């Protein structure tokens, strides 16, 4: 028997539900039908998601009593560009999409980000639904309304806040996901506990690697998205507290930018980034060593890397990493803003990091075995 959990993102008239569970797709057929006033579903997916889950997708649309207009992209980050956006927008217009319809993003974070942005600008905004097929997208990018594409200057630098009307996080879709991708997505679940939910962290700590499957995973996803929903409700457009969701990302993005292309998975870089954020908090004297070690142990228990030396794609250099950190989106006035922690569940925004001290710290950490 499947279990489902429902989480609401409370944003007034733009509030929406996230359905989490094994079989959440079938469970949501009626909700989907209600979001398709013209009796058709416009679904954007990629070849890999279609190959893995096409049968379930077609059955879902049929069960919802809808006809299907399917747009299948090649997949990969190549679609998340100005060219990809223009092509998709033209395709949606050619299908005669209307504002009151919901375009469905069926795939990983790349598909969700691109489709969300296309929905935000087509006819000045159509509805959209997120059906994420990776753990990373289920716990992070599908929730909260950040949409966008990559530009020549960097990742996700053009985009819009555009909230979906519904998110369906079906854990059954994760059965075809490689273990490495699953673990990488789990890093974002641990992140939620580490930022501001000590009780969630302790639950994750107690289940260890068992949290990556079955009902424990459903609960972990639902708890993490409930946490994110609370932050998004407080600070939808990242004027303040939402920046906490970037714990581990300033360090992580720097490793991703420096890594040999195609070697590093985002969640692994974030996992090491979170361990570094705690280690740097200890160095600054704001966090106990005990909490930093607990954070590190929980990350490692999920099979994730915690030391820079564990990351593929190197060798990395401290000064180059710090230069990368200088171009992070959270920064102001050319100064590096870090997300640090006073303890587990007590992350805070730390502006104006000392570049020299950060470089010295990274030099040491890059050698740590
Ligand atoms: N991924 C961070 C955020 O949604 O704000």
Tab-separated table of C-alpha atoms and ligand atoms in Angstrom:
chain	number	residue	atom	x	y	z
A	1	UNK	CA	0.000	0.000	0.000
A	2	UNK	CA	1.343	3.407	-0.844
A	3	UNK	CA	1.616	6.226	1.657
A	4	UNK	CA	1.313	9.855	0.712
A	5	UNK	CA	2.058	13.071	2.440
A	6	UNK	CA	0.725	16.442	1.498
A	7	UNK	CA	2.674	19.642	2.114
A	8	UNK	CA	1.290	23.103	1.338
A	9	UNK	CA	3.403	26.087	0.373
A	10	UNK	CA	1.336	28.907	1.920
A	11	UNK	CA	1.576	31.904	-0.405
A	12	UNK	CA	-1.947	33.367	-0.303
A	13	UNK	CA	-3.712	33.022	-3.631
A	14	UNK	CA	-0.552	31.429	-5.094
A	15	UNK	CA	-0.478	28.655	-2.460
A	16	UNK	CA	0.064	25.155	-3.786
A	17	UNK	CA	0.390	21.578	-2.683
A	18	UNK	CA	3.264	19.137	-2.931
A	19	UNK	CA	2.122	15.514	-3.047
A	20	UNK	CA	4.868	13.154	-1.848
A	21	UNK	CA	4.740	9.373	-2.003
A	22	UNK	CA	5.148	6.157	-3.913
A	23	UNK	CA	2.349	6.346	-6.476
A	24	UNK	CA	1.839	10.097	-5.977
A	25	UNK	CA	1.308	10.399	-9.754
A	26	UNK	CA	-1.748	8.161	-9.848
A	27	UNK	CA	-2.937	9.678	-6.563
A	28	UNK	CA	-2.916	13.131	-8.225
A	29	UNK	CA	-4.869	12.390	-11.432
A	30	UNK	CA	-7.956	14.326	-10.292
A	31	UNK	CA	-5.908	17.312	-9.146
A	32	UNK	CA	-4.159	17.380	-12.521
A	33	UNK	CA	-7.438	17.223	-14.409
A	34	UNK	CA	-8.684	20.219	-12.404
A	35	UNK	CA	-5.639	22.199	-13.575
A	36	UNK	CA	-6.340	21.490	-17.256
A	37	UNK	CA	-9.496	23.477	-18.115
A	38	UNK	CA	-9.130	22.742	-21.849
A	39	UNK	CA	-9.085	18.984	-21.354
A	40	UNK	CA	-5.500	18.594	-22.517
A	41	UNK	CA	-2.160	18.251	-20.814
A	42	UNK	CA	0.873	19.982	-22.287
A	43	UNK	CA	3.848	18.002	-20.978
A	44	UNK	CA	7.499	18.906	-21.497
A	45	UNK	CA	9.979	16.137	-20.815
A	46	UNK	CA	13.326	14.788	-22.010
A	47	UNK	CA	14.260	11.589	-23.776
A	48	UNK	CA	15.664	9.862	-20.700
A	49	UNK	CA	12.640	10.594	-18.496
A	50	UNK	CA	10.335	9.478	-21.288
A	51	UNK	CA	12.273	6.243	-21.821
A	52	UNK	CA	12.111	5.419	-18.095
A	53	UNK	CA	8.632	6.636	-17.235
A	54	UNK	CA	6.710	7.124	-20.499
A	55	UNK	CA	4.252	4.316	-19.782
A	56	UNK	CA	3.275	5.801	-16.413
A	57	UNK	CA	3.055	9.283	-17.885
A	58	UNK	CA	0.690	8.196	-20.654
A	59	UNK	CA	-1.430	6.192	-18.171
A	60	UNK	CA	-1.639	9.191	-15.846
A	61	UNK	CA	-2.863	11.512	-18.577
A	62	UNK	CA	-5.408	8.916	-19.755
A	63	UNK	CA	-6.618	8.340	-16.157
A	64	UNK	CA	-7.030	12.066	-15.721
A	65	UNK	CA	-9.271	12.037	-18.827
A	66	UNK	CA	-6.958	14.390	-20.721
A	67	UNK	CA	-5.456	14.431	-24.193
A	68	UNK	CA	-1.696	14.837	-24.414
A	69	UNK	CA	0.484	17.354	-26.247
A	70	UNK	CA	4.012	16.112	-25.607
A	71	UNK	CA	7.215	18.094	-26.141
A	72	UNK	CA	10.323	15.930	-25.787
A	73	UNK	CA	13.703	17.661	-25.404
A	74	UNK	CA	17.131	16.114	-25.806
A	75	UNK	CA	17.917	16.608	-22.128
A	76	UNK	CA	20.956	17.899	-20.283
A	77	UNK	CA	21.995	21.449	-19.467
A	78	UNK	CA	22.166	22.306	-23.212
A	79	UNK	CA	18.396	22.890	-23.175
A	80	UNK	CA	18.678	25.416	-20.342
A	81	UNK	CA	19.914	28.220	-22.601
A	82	UNK	CA	18.486	31.244	-24.436
A	83	UNK	CA	18.177	29.032	-27.535
A	84	UNK	CA	16.406	26.296	-25.585
A	85	UNK	CA	14.063	28.835	-24.004
A	86	UNK	CA	13.223	30.431	-27.372
A	87	UNK	CA	12.538	27.053	-28.978
A	88	UNK	CA	10.321	25.904	-26.114
A	89	UNK	CA	8.401	29.173	-25.964
A	90	UNK	CA	7.755	28.971	-29.722
A	91	UNK	CA	6.587	25.359	-29.331
A	92	UNK	CA	4.165	26.315	-26.557
A	93	UNK	CA	2.799	29.180	-28.630
A	94	UNK	CA	2.445	26.871	-31.657
A	95	UNK	CA	0.318	24.589	-29.459
A	96	UNK	CA	-1.866	27.599	-28.673
A	97	UNK	CA	-1.184	27.429	-24.922
A	98	UNK	CA	-3.570	29.644	-22.973
A	99	UNK	CA	-2.822	31.499	-19.749
A	100	UNK	CA	-5.231	29.403	-17.706
A	101	UNK	CA	-3.522	26.164	-18.751
A	102	UNK	CA	-0.724	24.484	-16.809
A	103	UNK	CA	2.378	23.375	-18.671
A	104	UNK	CA	3.797	20.276	-16.989
A	105	UNK	CA	7.524	19.825	-16.412
A	106	UNK	CA	8.245	16.091	-16.277
A	107	UNK	CA	11.943	15.506	-15.611
A	108	UNK	CA	14.904	16.593	-13.500
A	109	UNK	CA	15.822	20.064	-12.306
A	110	UNK	CA	16.937	21.219	-15.747
A	111	UNK	CA	13.518	20.546	-17.243
A	112	UNK	CA	11.757	22.111	-14.249
A	113	UNK	CA	13.857	25.287	-14.348
A	114	UNK	CA	13.473	25.720	-18.116
A	115	UNK	CA	9.749	24.929	-18.285
A	116	UNK	CA	9.058	27.155	-15.292
A	117	UNK	CA	10.827	30.076	-16.948
A	118	UNK	CA	9.050	29.471	-20.273
A	119	UNK	CA	5.723	29.359	-18.384
A	120	UNK	CA	6.640	32.607	-16.601
A	121	UNK	CA	7.113	34.535	-19.844
A	122	UNK	CA	4.807	32.870	-22.380
A	123	UNK	CA	1.746	35.097	-22.806
A	124	UNK	CA	3.131	36.921	-19.721
A	125	UNK	CA	2.600	33.862	-17.582
A	126	UNK	CA	0.804	30.533	-17.894
A	127	UNK	CA	0.364	28.050	-15.086
A	128	UNK	CA	2.779	25.184	-14.594
A	129	UNK	CA	3.085	21.929	-12.733
A	130	UNK	CA	6.303	20.313	-11.532
A	131	UNK	CA	6.627	16.529	-11.780
A	132	UNK	CA	10.274	16.040	-10.739
A	133	UNK	CA	11.892	12.704	-11.568
A	134	UNK	CA	15.141	13.096	-9.584
A	135	UNK	CA	15.556	13.316	-5.822
A	136	UNK	CA	17.437	16.597	-6.135
A	137	UNK	CA	14.541	18.149	-8.041
A	138	UNK	CA	11.933	16.644	-5.680
A	139	UNK	CA	13.486	18.144	-2.560
A	140	UNK	CA	14.831	21.400	-3.889
A	141	UNK	CA	14.379	22.897	-7.348
A	142	UNK	CA	10.710	21.967	-7.895
A	143	UNK	CA	9.657	23.788	-4.723
A	144	UNK	CA	9.758	27.537	-4.228
A	145	UNK	CA	9.288	28.989	-7.695
A	146	UNK	CA	12.870	29.675	-8.770
A	147	UNK	CA	13.012	29.181	-12.535
A	148	UNK	CA	15.699	30.069	-15.024
A	149	UNK	CA	18.373	29.286	-17.549
A	150	UNK	CA	22.162	29.436	-17.683
A	151	UNK	CA	23.904	32.297	-19.483
A	152	UNK	CA	27.444	32.785	-20.715
A	153	UNK	CA	28.255	34.472	-17.390
A	154	UNK	CA	27.120	31.539	-15.231
A	155	UNK	CA	24.416	29.135	-14.076
A	156	UNK	CA	20.845	30.292	-13.401
A	157	UNK	CA	21.660	33.957	-14.062
A	158	UNK	CA	18.486	34.702	-16.050
A	159	UNK	CA	15.138	33.661	-14.667
A	160	UNK	CA	11.992	34.543	-12.783
A	161	UNK	CA	10.183	33.670	-9.590
A	162	UNK	CA	7.137	31.783	-10.849
A	163	UNK	CA	5.398	29.404	-8.464
A	164	UNK	CA	3.959	26.122	-9.762
A	165	UNK	CA	0.296	25.244	-9.202
A	166	UNK	CA	1.155	21.743	-8.000
A	167	UNK	CA	4.239	19.601	-7.361
A	168	UNK	CA	4.020	15.815	-7.590
A	169	UNK	CA	7.021	14.086	-5.994
A	170	UNK	CA	6.516	10.399	-6.753
A	171	UNK	CA	9.270	8.351	-5.112
A	172	UNK	CA	8.477	5.467	-7.481
A	173	UNK	CA	10.070	7.590	-10.228
A	174	UNK	CA	13.364	7.397	-8.337
A	175	UNK	CA	13.717	3.627	-8.835
A	176	UNK	CA	15.643	4.167	-12.087
A	177	UNK	CA	17.929	6.827	-10.616
A	178	UNK	CA	21.609	5.838	-10.203
A	179	UNK	CA	22.659	5.533	-6.520
A	180	UNK	CA	25.132	8.370	-6.959
A	181	UNK	CA	22.325	10.717	-8.048
A	182	UNK	CA	20.097	9.508	-5.221
A	183	UNK	CA	22.768	10.208	-2.617
A	184	UNK	CA	23.469	13.597	-4.171
A	185	UNK	CA	19.800	14.534	-3.820
A	186	UNK	CA	19.873	13.348	-0.217
A	187	UNK	CA	22.490	16.018	0.533
A	188	UNK	CA	19.746	18.637	0.101
A	189	UNK	CA	17.553	16.770	2.602
A	190	UNK	CA	20.357	16.765	5.177
A	191	UNK	CA	20.816	20.450	4.388
A	192	UNK	CA	17.294	21.224	5.611
A	193	UNK	CA	18.009	19.723	9.023
A	194	UNK	CA	21.413	21.345	9.287
A	195	UNK	CA	20.030	24.815	8.517
A	196	UNK	CA	17.205	25.122	10.997
A	197	UNK	CA	15.507	21.856	11.879
A	198	UNK	CA	17.515	20.005	14.492
A	199	UNK	CA	14.706	17.491	15.069
A	200	UNK	CA	14.742	16.580	11.361
A	201	UNK	CA	18.530	16.276	11.462
A	202	UNK	CA	18.308	13.907	14.440
A	203	UNK	CA	15.719	11.752	12.654
A	204	UNK	CA	17.983	11.568	9.594
A	205	UNK	CA	20.979	10.865	11.802
A	206	UNK	CA	19.179	7.977	13.496
A	207	UNK	CA	18.090	6.271	10.242
A	208	UNK	CA	21.480	6.731	8.499
A	209	UNK	CA	21.655	5.169	5.027
A	210	UNK	CA	18.190	3.570	5.529
A	211	UNK	CA	16.815	7.062	4.885
A	212	UNK	CA	17.591	6.643	1.202
A	213	UNK	CA	14.757	4.218	0.503
A	214	UNK	CA	11.187	3.201	1.325
A	215	UNK	CA	8.924	5.054	3.729
A	216	UNK	CA	11.921	6.644	5.454
A	217	UNK	CA	12.732	8.408	2.181
A	218	UNK	CA	9.117	9.530	1.694
A	219	UNK	CA	9.158	11.013	5.211
A	220	UNK	CA	12.556	12.626	4.644
A	221	UNK	CA	11.410	14.246	1.376
A	222	UNK	CA	8.153	15.464	2.915
A	223	UNK	CA	9.970	16.863	5.980
A	224	UNK	CA	12.568	18.605	3.816
A	225	UNK	CA	9.982	20.173	1.500
A	226	UNK	CA	7.867	21.208	4.497
A	227	UNK	CA	10.948	22.953	5.853
A	228	UNK	CA	11.568	24.636	2.495
A	229	UNK	CA	7.883	25.616	2.245
A	230	UNK	CA	8.166	27.444	5.584
A	231	UNK	CA	11.233	29.384	4.432
A	232	UNK	CA	9.698	30.230	1.039
A	233	UNK	CA	6.500	31.418	2.752
A	234	UNK	CA	8.577	33.771	4.927
A	235	UNK	CA	10.848	35.073	2.175
A	236	UNK	CA	9.617	34.136	-1.285
A	237	UNK	CA	12.011	36.363	-3.244
A	238	UNK	CA	15.144	35.795	-1.160
A	239	UNK	CA	15.334	39.191	0.471
A	240	UNK	CA	16.818	37.561	3.569
A	241	UNK	CA	16.194	34.213	5.243
A	242	UNK	CA	15.777	32.195	2.018
A	243	UNK	CA	19.506	32.660	1.415
A	244	UNK	CA	20.017	30.110	4.226
A	245	UNK	CA	18.983	27.456	1.694
A	246	UNK	CA	22.383	28.041	0.133
A	247	UNK	CA	24.205	26.321	3.021
A	248	UNK	CA	27.155	24.519	1.424
A	249	UNK	CA	26.460	26.111	-1.954
A	250	UNK	CA	29.032	28.916	-1.940
A	251	UNK	CA	31.835	26.419	-1.394
A	252	UNK	CA	30.023	23.824	-3.538
A	253	UNK	CA	29.499	26.075	-6.570
A	254	UNK	CA	33.193	27.021	-6.470
A	255	UNK	CA	34.188	23.333	-6.681
A	256	UNK	CA	31.659	22.776	-9.472
A	257	UNK	CA	33.018	25.721	-11.435
A	258	UNK	CA	36.610	24.518	-11.011
A	259	UNK	CA	36.018	20.786	-11.571
A	260	UNK	CA	36.929	19.043	-14.749
A	261	UNK	CA	33.719	19.114	-16.812
A	262	UNK	CA	31.290	16.291	-16.167
A	263	UNK	CA	33.124	14.839	-13.161
A	264	UNK	CA	31.261	16.393	-10.258
A	265	UNK	CA	27.656	15.964	-9.185
A	266	UNK	CA	26.006	19.047	-7.622
A	267	UNK	CA	24.911	17.279	-4.419
A	268	UNK	CA	28.427	15.951	-3.791
A	269	UNK	CA	29.866	19.450	-4.071
A	270	UNK	CA	27.144	20.678	-1.678
A	271	UNK	CA	27.906	17.823	0.748
A	272	UNK	CA	31.575	18.843	0.954
A	273	UNK	CA	30.480	22.492	1.012
A	274	UNK	CA	28.274	21.876	4.070
A	275	UNK	CA	31.085	20.063	5.895
A	276	UNK	CA	33.379	23.011	5.073
A	277	UNK	CA	30.793	25.553	6.252
A	278	UNK	CA	30.672	23.788	9.635
A	279	UNK	CA	34.480	23.464	9.777
A	280	UNK	CA	34.875	27.168	8.991
A	281	UNK	CA	32.284	28.001	11.674
A	282	UNK	CA	34.444	26.054	14.168
A	283	UNK	CA	37.530	27.987	12.985
A	284	UNK	CA	35.686	31.274	13.628
A	285	UNK	CA	34.776	30.053	17.116
A	286	UNK	CA	31.010	30.212	16.577
A	287	UNK	CA	30.252	26.455	16.410
A	288	UNK	CA	31.322	23.569	18.635
A	289	UNK	CA	33.596	20.927	17.156
A	290	UNK	CA	31.106	18.305	18.362
A	291	UNK	CA	28.294	19.678	16.173
A	292	UNK	CA	30.619	19.954	13.171
A	293	UNK	CA	31.677	16.315	13.616
A	294	UNK	CA	28.035	15.207	13.922
A	295	UNK	CA	27.143	17.060	10.730
A	296	UNK	CA	30.095	15.479	8.947
A	297	UNK	CA	29.228	11.984	10.232
A	298	UNK	CA	25.611	12.222	9.040
A	299	UNK	CA	26.737	13.384	5.585
A	300	UNK	CA	29.256	10.531	5.368
A	301	UNK	CA	26.656	7.995	6.599
A	302	UNK	CA	24.586	8.779	3.505
A	303	UNK	CA	27.584	7.775	1.369
A	304	UNK	CA	28.443	11.372	0.521
A	305	UNK	CA	31.917	12.952	0.439
A	306	UNK	CA	32.927	15.297	3.277
A	307	UNK	CA	36.507	16.266	2.369
A	308	UNK	CA	37.689	18.129	-0.745
A	309	UNK	CA	40.118	15.233	-1.389
A	310	UNK	CA	37.068	12.922	-1.732
A	311	UNK	CA	35.770	15.003	-4.652
A	312	UNK	CA	36.550	13.970	-8.218
A	313	UNK	CA	37.416	16.589	-10.822
A	314	UNK	CA	40.399	18.160	-8.998
A	315	UNK	CA	43.074	19.097	-8.165
A	316	UNK	CA	41.604	22.257	-6.664
A	317	UNK	CA	43.449	25.405	-5.617
A	318	UNK	CA	42.395	27.542	-2.659
A	319	UNK	CA	42.910	30.927	-4.330
A	320	UNK	CA	41.004	29.879	-7.457
A	321	UNK	CA	38.126	28.576	-5.323
A	322	UNK	CA	37.962	31.864	-3.401
A	323	UNK	CA	37.945	33.821	-6.676
A	324	UNK	CA	34.975	31.708	-7.783
A	325	UNK	CA	33.253	32.382	-4.467
A	326	UNK	CA	33.562	36.104	-5.155
A	327	UNK	CA	31.079	35.826	-8.037
A	328	UNK	CA	28.334	34.080	-6.017
A	329	UNK	CA	24.801	35.534	-6.403
A	330	UNK	CA	24.410	36.113	-2.631
A	331	UNK	CA	27.359	38.527	-2.486
A	332	UNK	CA	26.983	42.265	-2.109
A	333	UNK	CA	29.566	44.973	-2.746
A	334	UNK	CA	32.050	42.426	-4.106
A	335	UNK	CA	32.337	40.770	-0.660
A	336	UNK	CA	31.801	37.054	-0.109
A	337	UNK	CA	28.684	36.122	1.850
A	338	UNK	CA	28.800	32.686	3.478
A	339	UNK	CA	26.117	30.618	5.150
A	340	UNK	CA	27.675	29.441	8.417
A	341	UNK	CA	26.295	27.732	11.516
A	342	UNK	CA	26.310	28.315	15.269
A	343	UNK	CA	25.397	24.637	15.601
A	344	UNK	CA	23.195	22.008	13.995
A	345	UNK	CA	19.930	23.682	12.999
A	346	UNK	CA	21.370	27.158	13.592
A	347	UNK	CA	22.612	28.407	10.230
A	348	UNK	CA	23.068	32.118	9.706
A	349	UNK	CA	24.057	34.520	6.944
A	350	UNK	CA	27.645	35.732	7.371
A	351	UNK	CA	28.459	38.647	5.057
A	352	UNK	CA	31.944	39.998	4.337
A	353	UNK	CA	34.066	36.883	4.741
A	354	UNK	CA	37.772	37.542	5.221
A	355	UNK	CA	39.274	36.475	1.855
A	356	UNK	CA	42.756	35.815	3.202
A	357	UNK	CA	41.535	33.740	6.116
A	358	UNK	CA	39.186	31.808	3.823
A	359	UNK	CA	42.069	31.078	1.450
A	360	UNK	CA	44.265	29.894	4.345
A	361	UNK	CA	41.410	27.699	5.624
A	362	UNK	CA	40.844	26.138	2.196
A	363	UNK	CA	44.567	25.507	1.739
A	364	UNK	CA	44.485	23.394	4.911
A	365	UNK	CA	41.217	21.668	4.027
A	366	UNK	CA	42.402	20.759	0.532
A	367	UNK	CA	45.160	18.675	2.143
A	368	UNK	CA	43.038	17.079	4.888
A	369	UNK	CA	42.835	13.273	4.615
B	1	LIG	N1	17.654	26.206	-4.016
B	1	LIG	C1	17.564	27.297	-3.149
B	1	LIG	C2	16.251	28.006	-3.194
B	1	LIG	O1	15.301	27.497	-3.766
B	1	LIG	O2	16.132	29.077	-2.686
